[in-house]
């Protein structure tokens, strides 16, 4: 148990420390890197809870894909730091309000978990030891919650189509490669043989 | 794989020893893989390749190692020092980390986790960070362009790799790599590339052979290998994200590139051509001692993985580099729809065909 406690406090401390550095780091790229560090430690905490499937999903989806795009955008942005700092006092009240609401919510959730959830000795949701994580989630997700699952999929589809529609533009006069046309070219369509009389040239 | 009923410190010691063993063997193997790749490359071009250091030039990689290590470490002016040095470290850590879940032989795996496939997928998809961080921290134009290119490229090809892996998971019914390999036992007609369920599954090879080809090509793109080495295309970007690197950090990039390639070879072996399973039924193994049976399995794993590595090296030598828009077209417009259809086909086959 001692090893587990050490691992937990280490991961928790790194998560919180990285989270703090995300908002305090001067360089936005460093912020994103600390965010990735926080994701990673959170995945470690999931592993400690025995939820290895969720941990891997967190790493694959958030670290492997979302954060890469974050980094991609932040690196290409030309961020003006003085302009960022100028608005600090103006946005302090609304930012503080959001932070306050979040803190209240976290406290409420923790309190309810402590009094009614797993911490209070309520039944643990994992069905049994010989069913793997992924199987346990799959059995619930594709039976009891299949409509919600499908609805979530539809929402994502709509969002994806929306993003494509918003960014797609067809510019006129752009030469595009037509690979089928290139492959279908034959000597008959691709070239012509012309006999030119000497001294006359070719009138086009 | 160690029993979980040992005391924590003994367990820790044994696991640490295993990790050390795998790391050292991989490092030694990489040295000779680099030599082998250069020999294959040279053979295709009718050259001799490395032939001076040691017998047949076998010690060439060690000479190169010495050269890299004693060179001066240069950090460009204006570079982000910490990130600049962190990038190769992260890359090499991830490259080694992926090997933790690879089943070398029956019972021979450092960590036999149930989500092994996802773990490997995560490890390979994180490889992009080394490239992006290295490119950005160099504070230079060519590395930055190379990093942006390769970020887009690796993210694109992860998608199709993911779908190909899903077809394999559907066939095996498990995300544990040992289980995936164990299910392919009993002869080459049980391998996933040929449908994965013996004679009854043979029609599925119409789907699984193209999947294996897509996986192979996507693995080339994922590891930034020619013909998809646009991140370091020397004719356009000098050397991409590696321009500012020299000495040991460069060595780490190079080492992890080779390790990632070898990892992809072993993944192909595990997913499609039966991992440590022999290509013929092996009922006689039941009478062998367990260690000998494991060695027999390891031999097959090694043969198959080295064959895949030979293919990787050959591709580098014979295929010209892709243009960037062609690369994107291939990933998004060809591989993604094909693998998506294959996922549906394999799932339908698993649901509707009785007896598999």
XYZ file of C-alpha atoms in Angstrom:
560
model
C 0.000 0.000 0.000
C 2.902 2.314 0.722
C 3.996 2.104 -2.925
C 0.473 2.910 -4.045
C 0.289 5.923 -1.769
C 3.651 7.214 -3.020
C 2.523 6.773 -6.630
C -0.806 8.475 -5.958
C 0.677 11.522 -4.233
C 3.382 11.820 -6.877
C 0.887 11.701 -9.756
C -1.586 13.993 -7.995
C 1.106 16.535 -7.177
C 2.395 16.495 -10.770
C -1.152 16.898 -12.105
C -1.897 19.905 -9.916
C 1.546 21.428 -10.424
C 1.300 21.058 -14.201
C -2.232 22.473 -14.103
C -0.983 25.545 -12.253
C 1.891 25.979 -14.682
C -0.527 25.820 -17.623
C -2.069 29.100 -16.520
C 1.091 30.753 -15.174
C 3.642 29.860 -17.877
C 4.711 32.885 -19.909
C 5.143 31.046 -23.172
C 1.898 29.587 -24.602
C 3.798 26.633 -26.093
C 5.096 25.783 -22.622
C 1.510 26.020 -21.380
C 0.403 23.385 -23.872
C 3.351 21.169 -22.927
C 2.378 21.422 -19.246
C -1.215 20.626 -20.235
C 0.074 17.443 -21.882
C 1.982 16.643 -18.691
C -1.240 17.099 -16.696
C -3.135 14.777 -19.083
C -0.423 12.198 -18.657
C -0.494 12.252 -14.871
C -4.288 12.084 -14.943
C -3.964 8.964 -17.110
C -1.609 7.575 -14.473
C -4.259 8.220 -11.808
C -6.803 6.345 -13.949
C -4.426 3.378 -14.138
C -4.131 3.417 -10.352
C -7.928 3.220 -10.122
C -7.855 0.133 -12.337
C -9.448 1.994 -15.250
C -6.678 1.276 -17.763
C -9.018 1.566 -20.744
C -9.974 5.132 -19.811
C -6.322 5.946 -19.187
C -5.345 4.753 -22.663
C -8.253 6.628 -24.243
C -7.143 9.784 -22.451
C -3.625 9.383 -23.806
C -4.664 8.425 -27.347
C -7.412 11.012 -27.805
C -6.290 13.991 -25.744
C -2.520 13.699 -25.757
C -2.160 11.978 -29.117
C -4.608 14.028 -31.142
C -6.206 17.031 -29.425
C -3.072 18.406 -27.776
C -1.097 17.963 -31.014
C -3.555 20.237 -32.781
C -3.403 22.668 -29.832
C 0.351 22.764 -30.125
C 0.073 23.109 -33.876
C -2.155 26.193 -33.582
C -0.316 27.805 -30.673
C 3.048 27.494 -32.415
C 1.781 29.201 -35.533
C 0.017 32.010 -33.666
C 1.986 35.185 -33.163
C 0.993 35.926 -29.567
C 1.492 39.435 -28.237
C 2.209 39.034 -24.530
C 1.775 42.664 -23.516
C -1.693 42.702 -25.079
C -2.537 39.535 -23.165
C -1.463 41.039 -19.862
C -3.245 44.338 -20.493
C -6.681 42.801 -20.097
C -5.861 40.991 -16.865
C -7.572 43.367 -14.442
C -10.606 43.810 -16.698
C -11.229 40.067 -16.980
C -10.362 39.314 -13.350
C -13.955 39.523 -11.969
C -15.534 37.257 -14.615
C -12.588 34.847 -14.480
C -12.843 34.749 -10.703
C -16.574 34.035 -10.987
C -15.964 31.087 -13.320
C -13.269 29.771 -11.005
C -15.596 30.121 -7.998
C -18.386 28.192 -9.751
C -15.925 25.431 -10.685
C -14.626 25.167 -7.120
C -18.181 24.939 -5.736
C -19.004 22.226 -8.263
C -15.876 20.228 -7.467
C -16.591 20.452 -3.728
C -20.202 19.391 -4.284
C -19.179 16.393 -6.408
C -16.472 15.341 -3.928
C -18.916 15.662 -1.034
C -21.552 13.547 -2.747
C -18.946 10.918 -3.693
C -17.759 10.847 -0.091
C -21.252 10.461 1.348
C -23.034 8.347 -1.300
C -20.443 7.035 -3.762
C -17.677 4.458 -3.729
C -15.916 6.130 -0.814
C -18.970 5.554 1.428
C -18.866 1.838 0.693
C -21.484 1.777 -2.066
C -21.314 -1.047 -4.618
C -18.401 -0.735 -7.021
C -19.510 -0.516 -10.619
C -16.981 -2.934 -12.126
C -18.895 -6.182 -12.620
C -16.254 -8.774 -11.831
C -12.561 -9.470 -11.975
C -12.513 -11.726 -15.024
C -14.171 -9.152 -17.287
C -11.684 -6.659 -18.704
C -12.181 -2.947 -18.521
C -13.012 -2.491 -22.183
C -15.526 -5.333 -22.071
C -17.252 -3.915 -18.998
C -17.616 -0.488 -20.604
C -18.746 -2.009 -23.890
C -21.436 -4.082 -22.221
C -22.989 -1.024 -20.612
C -22.367 1.404 -23.462
C -23.856 -0.718 -26.248
C -26.858 -2.032 -24.296
C -28.260 0.311 -21.638
C -26.957 3.530 -23.111
C -26.974 2.669 -26.815
C -29.343 5.543 -27.734
C -27.227 8.094 -25.886
C -24.169 6.650 -27.545
C -25.757 6.983 -30.989
C -26.960 10.495 -30.159
C -23.422 11.484 -29.148
C -22.182 10.040 -32.432
C -24.736 12.087 -34.366
C -23.737 15.263 -32.541
C -20.119 14.629 -33.470
C -21.093 13.962 -37.089
C -23.021 17.236 -37.263
C -20.092 19.081 -35.695
C -17.699 17.513 -38.203
C -19.877 18.405 -41.189
C -20.286 21.905 -39.763
C -16.536 22.382 -39.462
C -16.020 21.172 -43.033
C -18.781 23.408 -44.412
C -17.397 26.448 -42.594
C -13.840 26.009 -43.816
C -14.338 24.561 -47.294
C -14.040 27.068 -50.090
C -13.810 26.430 -53.747
C -11.583 28.970 -55.362
C -12.067 29.497 -59.057
C -9.134 29.137 -61.413
C -7.114 26.714 -59.300
C -5.427 23.957 -61.246
C -5.995 20.646 -59.560
C -4.426 17.308 -60.241
C -6.809 14.815 -61.804
C -5.086 11.515 -61.226
C -7.641 9.457 -63.189
C -7.126 11.693 -66.226
C -3.353 11.390 -65.905
C -3.484 7.632 -65.682
C -5.884 7.405 -68.628
C -3.534 9.309 -70.946
C -2.290 7.334 -73.934
C 0.213 8.277 -76.641
C -2.786 8.974 -78.900
C -4.231 11.628 -76.566
C -0.978 12.835 -75.100
C 0.988 13.784 -78.179
C 0.725 14.430 -81.884
C 3.338 14.002 -84.547
C 3.679 16.878 -86.943
C 5.709 16.977 -90.137
C 7.327 20.374 -90.530
C 8.724 21.567 -93.791
C 12.136 23.077 -93.457
C 12.147 26.897 -93.277
C 8.401 27.277 -92.765
C 7.849 26.557 -89.079
C 4.539 25.702 -87.522
C 1.649 28.168 -87.662
C -0.451 27.732 -84.528
C 5.390 -11.791 -17.176
C 5.880 -12.097 -13.416
C 3.384 -13.419 -10.917
C 1.542 -10.650 -9.071
C 1.656 -12.509 -5.757
C 5.270 -11.583 -5.002
C 6.133 -8.939 -2.452
C 6.194 -5.455 -4.039
C 9.956 -4.937 -3.815
C 10.807 -8.353 -5.322
C 8.275 -7.672 -8.064
C 9.818 -4.257 -8.655
C 13.324 -5.733 -8.819
C 12.362 -8.469 -11.258
C 10.431 -6.081 -13.504
C 13.302 -3.611 -13.454
C 15.676 -6.410 -14.451
C 13.421 -7.404 -17.349
C 13.187 -3.820 -18.581
C 16.968 -3.481 -18.412
C 17.437 -6.736 -20.313
C 15.015 -5.726 -23.091
C 16.597 -2.270 -23.341
C 20.147 -3.581 -23.640
C 19.170 -6.230 -26.193
C 17.254 -3.629 -28.207
C 20.216 -1.251 -28.174
C 22.549 -3.979 -29.401
C 19.998 -5.117 -31.981
C 19.602 -1.541 -33.242
C 23.324 -1.258 -33.852
C 23.223 -4.265 -36.173
C 19.886 -3.247 -37.698
C 21.420 0.038 -38.789
C 24.326 -1.902 -40.262
C 21.900 -4.296 -41.965
C 19.828 -1.493 -43.376
C 22.882 0.220 -44.800
C 24.035 -3.064 -46.328
C 20.619 -3.631 -47.939
C 20.552 -0.041 -49.168
C 24.030 -0.469 -50.579
C 23.171 -3.820 -52.142
C 20.262 -2.306 -54.068
C 22.583 0.396 -55.409
C 25.327 -2.165 -56.194
C 27.693 -0.704 -53.625
C 29.544 -2.496 -50.870
C 28.206 -0.510 -47.942
C 30.035 -0.321 -44.606
C 32.956 -2.759 -44.797
C 35.918 -1.237 -42.967
C 35.315 -1.281 -39.209
C 35.541 -4.836 -37.897
C 34.902 -8.013 -39.891
C 32.550 -7.199 -42.833
C 32.105 -3.758 -41.251
C 30.010 -5.252 -38.473
C 31.287 -2.748 -35.927
C 30.456 0.291 -38.083
C 27.531 1.332 -35.842
C 29.739 1.308 -32.754
C 32.290 3.516 -34.507
C 29.443 5.894 -35.436
C 28.266 5.847 -31.832
C 31.703 6.911 -30.637
C 31.817 9.663 -33.241
C 28.431 11.071 -32.222
C 29.128 10.969 -28.500
C 32.466 12.795 -28.605
C 31.182 15.563 -30.870
C 30.445 18.932 -29.333
C 26.835 19.585 -28.356
C 25.640 22.752 -30.088
C 22.480 24.528 -29.048
C 21.425 27.247 -31.486
C 21.197 30.829 -30.277
C 17.622 31.767 -29.372
C 16.565 28.132 -29.079
C 14.367 27.041 -26.207
C 17.076 25.047 -24.413
C 14.898 22.851 -22.225
C 12.440 21.889 -24.941
C 15.283 21.513 -27.434
C 16.951 18.856 -25.280
C 13.676 17.370 -24.038
C 12.503 16.529 -27.564
C 15.054 13.757 -28.330
C 14.706 12.419 -24.777
C 10.925 12.103 -25.120
C 11.297 10.511 -28.537
C 13.725 7.865 -27.341
C 11.722 7.169 -24.160
C 8.572 6.565 -26.175
C 10.452 4.424 -28.665
C 11.681 2.167 -25.864
C 8.393 2.339 -23.946
C 6.420 0.815 -26.776
C 8.413 -2.396 -26.458
C 6.983 -3.051 -22.991
C 3.836 -4.608 -24.417
C 5.368 -6.581 -27.312
C 5.028 -10.365 -26.812
C 8.388 -11.834 -27.866
C 7.445 -15.453 -27.142
C 4.854 -17.383 -25.131
C 5.060 -15.799 -21.681
C 7.872 -13.440 -22.699
C 6.467 -9.954 -22.331
C 7.463 -7.211 -19.927
C 3.921 -6.033 -19.257
C 1.011 -8.263 -20.239
C -1.672 -5.555 -20.111
C -5.230 -6.021 -21.308
C -5.168 -2.833 -23.339
C -1.819 -3.622 -24.981
C -3.020 -2.597 -28.443
C -4.210 0.786 -27.201
C -0.974 1.246 -25.273
C 1.102 0.677 -28.398
C -1.184 2.914 -30.422
C -0.720 5.628 -27.804
C 3.053 5.171 -27.737
C 3.324 5.451 -31.502
C 0.986 8.431 -31.699
C 2.980 10.307 -29.077
C 6.079 10.038 -31.256
C 4.915 13.183 -33.029
C 5.760 15.278 -29.949
C 9.471 14.714 -30.295
C 9.276 15.986 -33.868
C 7.098 19.016 -33.114
C 9.019 20.047 -30.014
C 12.373 19.575 -31.723
C 11.244 21.575 -34.731
C 9.771 24.413 -32.732
C 12.529 24.683 -30.127
C 15.244 24.948 -32.799
C 14.063 28.509 -33.534
C 14.782 28.089 -37.219
C 12.723 27.993 -40.394
C 13.520 24.612 -41.911
C 13.041 22.610 -38.697
C 9.757 24.397 -38.038
C 8.395 23.649 -41.519
C 9.503 20.046 -41.179
C 7.811 19.753 -37.804
C 4.522 21.164 -39.084
C 4.574 18.851 -42.065
C 5.279 15.796 -40.034
C 2.704 16.658 -37.367
C -0.013 16.770 -40.016
C 1.325 13.630 -41.664
C 1.553 11.532 -38.525
C -1.868 12.593 -37.241
C -3.413 11.746 -40.623
C -1.942 8.281 -40.846
C -2.755 7.446 -37.236
C -6.414 7.466 -38.239
C -6.059 4.732 -40.834
C -3.670 2.745 -38.604
C -6.314 2.939 -35.885
C -9.012 1.518 -38.139
C -6.729 -1.276 -39.370
C -5.986 -2.174 -35.754
C -9.734 -2.220 -35.057
C -10.193 -4.920 -37.722
C -7.484 -6.994 -36.020
C -9.094 -6.487 -32.594
C -12.455 -7.548 -34.042
C -10.932 -10.729 -35.468
C -9.103 -11.596 -32.254
C -11.825 -10.423 -29.862
C -9.210 -9.029 -27.492
C -6.879 -6.080 -27.039
C -4.276 -8.178 -25.250
C -1.354 -8.781 -27.608
C -0.596 -12.233 -26.179
C -4.221 -13.260 -26.792
C -4.115 -11.870 -30.330
C -1.033 -13.982 -31.056
C -2.381 -17.060 -29.252
C -5.554 -16.943 -31.386
C -3.458 -17.203 -34.560
C -1.932 -20.568 -33.616
C -2.253 -23.800 -35.595
C -0.653 -23.001 -38.933
C -0.320 -20.095 -41.305
C -3.948 -20.342 -42.453
C -4.948 -19.150 -38.980
C -2.970 -15.916 -39.323
C -4.982 -12.709 -39.331
C -3.703 -11.748 -42.760
C -5.550 -14.812 -44.107
C -8.764 -14.240 -42.152
C -7.725 -15.479 -38.746
C -10.186 -18.338 -38.278
C -8.704 -21.298 -40.114
C -10.219 -22.609 -43.321
C -13.609 -21.108 -42.464
C -12.067 -17.652 -42.239
C -10.138 -17.816 -45.526
C -12.656 -15.638 -47.454
C -11.789 -12.819 -45.064
C -8.329 -12.610 -46.582
C -9.970 -10.518 -49.303
C -10.327 -7.865 -46.608
C -7.345 -8.595 -44.406
C -4.607 -8.644 -47.075
C -5.473 -5.077 -48.136
C -5.588 -4.147 -44.450
C -2.091 -5.553 -43.986
C -0.887 -3.517 -46.978
C -2.503 -0.362 -45.583
C -0.927 -1.017 -42.208
C 2.477 -1.462 -43.815
C 2.244 1.768 -45.796
C 0.788 3.703 -42.862
C 3.587 2.389 -40.665
C 6.077 3.818 -43.175
C 4.308 7.183 -42.959
C 4.007 7.026 -39.183
C 7.730 6.453 -38.743
C 8.630 9.166 -41.281
C 10.365 6.666 -43.508
C 10.973 7.044 -47.218
C 8.882 7.340 -49.395
C 7.070 9.454 -46.777
C 10.058 11.145 -45.133
C 8.709 14.607 -45.914
C 9.572 15.819 -42.435
C 13.230 15.624 -43.365
C 13.100 15.788 -47.147
C 16.658 16.806 -47.878
C 15.891 18.292 -51.258
C 13.352 20.697 -49.758
C 14.011 21.098 -46.047
C 17.708 20.158 -45.693
C 16.918 17.702 -42.887
C 13.638 18.943 -41.465
C 13.319 19.004 -37.716
C 16.816 17.551 -37.302
C 18.676 20.430 -38.957
C 19.896 22.046 -35.731
C 20.647 18.793 -33.962
C 24.063 17.245 -33.716
C 26.046 15.022 -31.411
C 24.138 12.886 -28.890
C 20.666 14.483 -29.295
C 20.818 13.669 -33.003
C 21.959 10.164 -32.119
C 18.887 9.791 -29.891
C 16.593 10.855 -32.755
C 18.284 8.402 -35.086
C 18.168 5.598 -32.515
C 14.477 6.112 -31.812
C 13.705 6.231 -35.526
C 15.278 2.782 -35.930
C 13.545 1.512 -32.784
C 10.177 2.778 -34.021
C 10.682 1.080 -37.366
C 11.555 -2.173 -35.646
C 8.551 -1.725 -33.348
C 6.298 -1.308 -36.368
C 7.808 -4.461 -37.908
C 7.100 -6.440 -34.766
C 3.590 -4.968 -34.578
C 2.934 -6.101 -38.144
C 4.211 -9.525 -37.140
C 1.947 -9.655 -34.083
C -1.157 -8.307 -35.797
C -1.037 -10.068 -39.125
C 1.456 -12.911 -39.444
C 1.036 -14.731 -36.174
C 3.674 -13.246 -33.866
C 5.611 -16.094 -32.264
C 3.413 -18.801 -33.826
C 5.136 -21.199 -36.201
C 3.596 -21.370 -39.693
C 2.637 -25.016 -39.136
C 0.645 -26.779 -36.381
C 2.859 -27.396 -33.336
C 1.225 -30.057 -31.140
C 4.717 -31.386 -30.255
C 5.440 -28.221 -28.246
C 3.209 -29.516 -25.434
C 5.874 -32.129 -24.620
C 8.736 -29.619 -24.663
C 9.973 -27.818 -21.559
C 8.406 -24.349 -21.282
C 11.681 -22.451 -21.791
C 12.524 -24.399 -24.933
C 9.015 -23.839 -26.317
C 9.380 -20.115 -25.620
C 12.747 -20.064 -27.395
C 11.161 -21.835 -30.371
C 8.451 -19.148 -30.438
C 11.008 -16.359 -30.104
C 12.888 -17.738 -33.095
C 9.776 -17.453 -35.291
C 9.045 -13.965 -33.954
C 12.595 -12.918 -34.802
C 12.487 -14.425 -38.295
C 9.192 -12.734 -39.149
C 10.161 -9.375 -37.688
C 13.502 -9.384 -39.502
C 11.713 -10.236 -42.734
C 9.423 -7.231 -42.213
C 12.477 -5.095 -41.478
C 14.014 -6.269 -44.734
C 10.849 -5.122 -46.525
C 11.044 -1.725 -44.785
C 14.677 -1.318 -45.794
C 13.894 -2.360 -49.353
C 11.060 0.161 -49.649
C 13.461 2.905 -48.641
C 15.849 1.885 -51.390
C 13.455 1.421 -54.299
C 10.527 3.863 -53.934
C 10.829 7.574 -54.788
C 9.552 10.191 -52.338
C 5.895 11.218 -52.402
C 4.778 14.779 -52.934
C 3.045 16.257 -49.887
C -0.430 16.654 -51.377
C -0.243 13.118 -52.766
C 0.616 11.869 -49.289
C -2.407 13.613 -47.790
C -4.639 12.391 -50.596
C -3.494 8.821 -50.023
C -4.111 9.022 -46.294
C -7.476 10.748 -46.209
C -9.100 9.839 -49.524
C -7.861 6.285 -50.072
C -6.809 4.634 -46.805
C -9.430 6.134 -44.502
C -12.528 5.107 -46.532
C -11.017 1.701 -47.365
C -10.222 0.861 -43.765
C -13.606 2.197 -42.604
C -15.394 -0.148 -45.023
C -13.143 -2.982 -43.856
C -14.109 -2.380 -40.212
C -17.789 -2.688 -41.168
C -17.120 -5.845 -43.219
C -15.121 -7.559 -40.475
C -17.680 -6.619 -37.825
C -20.511 -7.987 -39.997
C -18.519 -11.169 -40.601
C -17.984 -11.644 -36.876
C -21.681 -11.086 -36.131
C -23.397 -12.921 -38.979
C -21.112 -15.823 -39.914
C -21.769 -18.712 -37.532
C -18.956 -20.735 -36.038
C -16.210 -18.085 -35.901
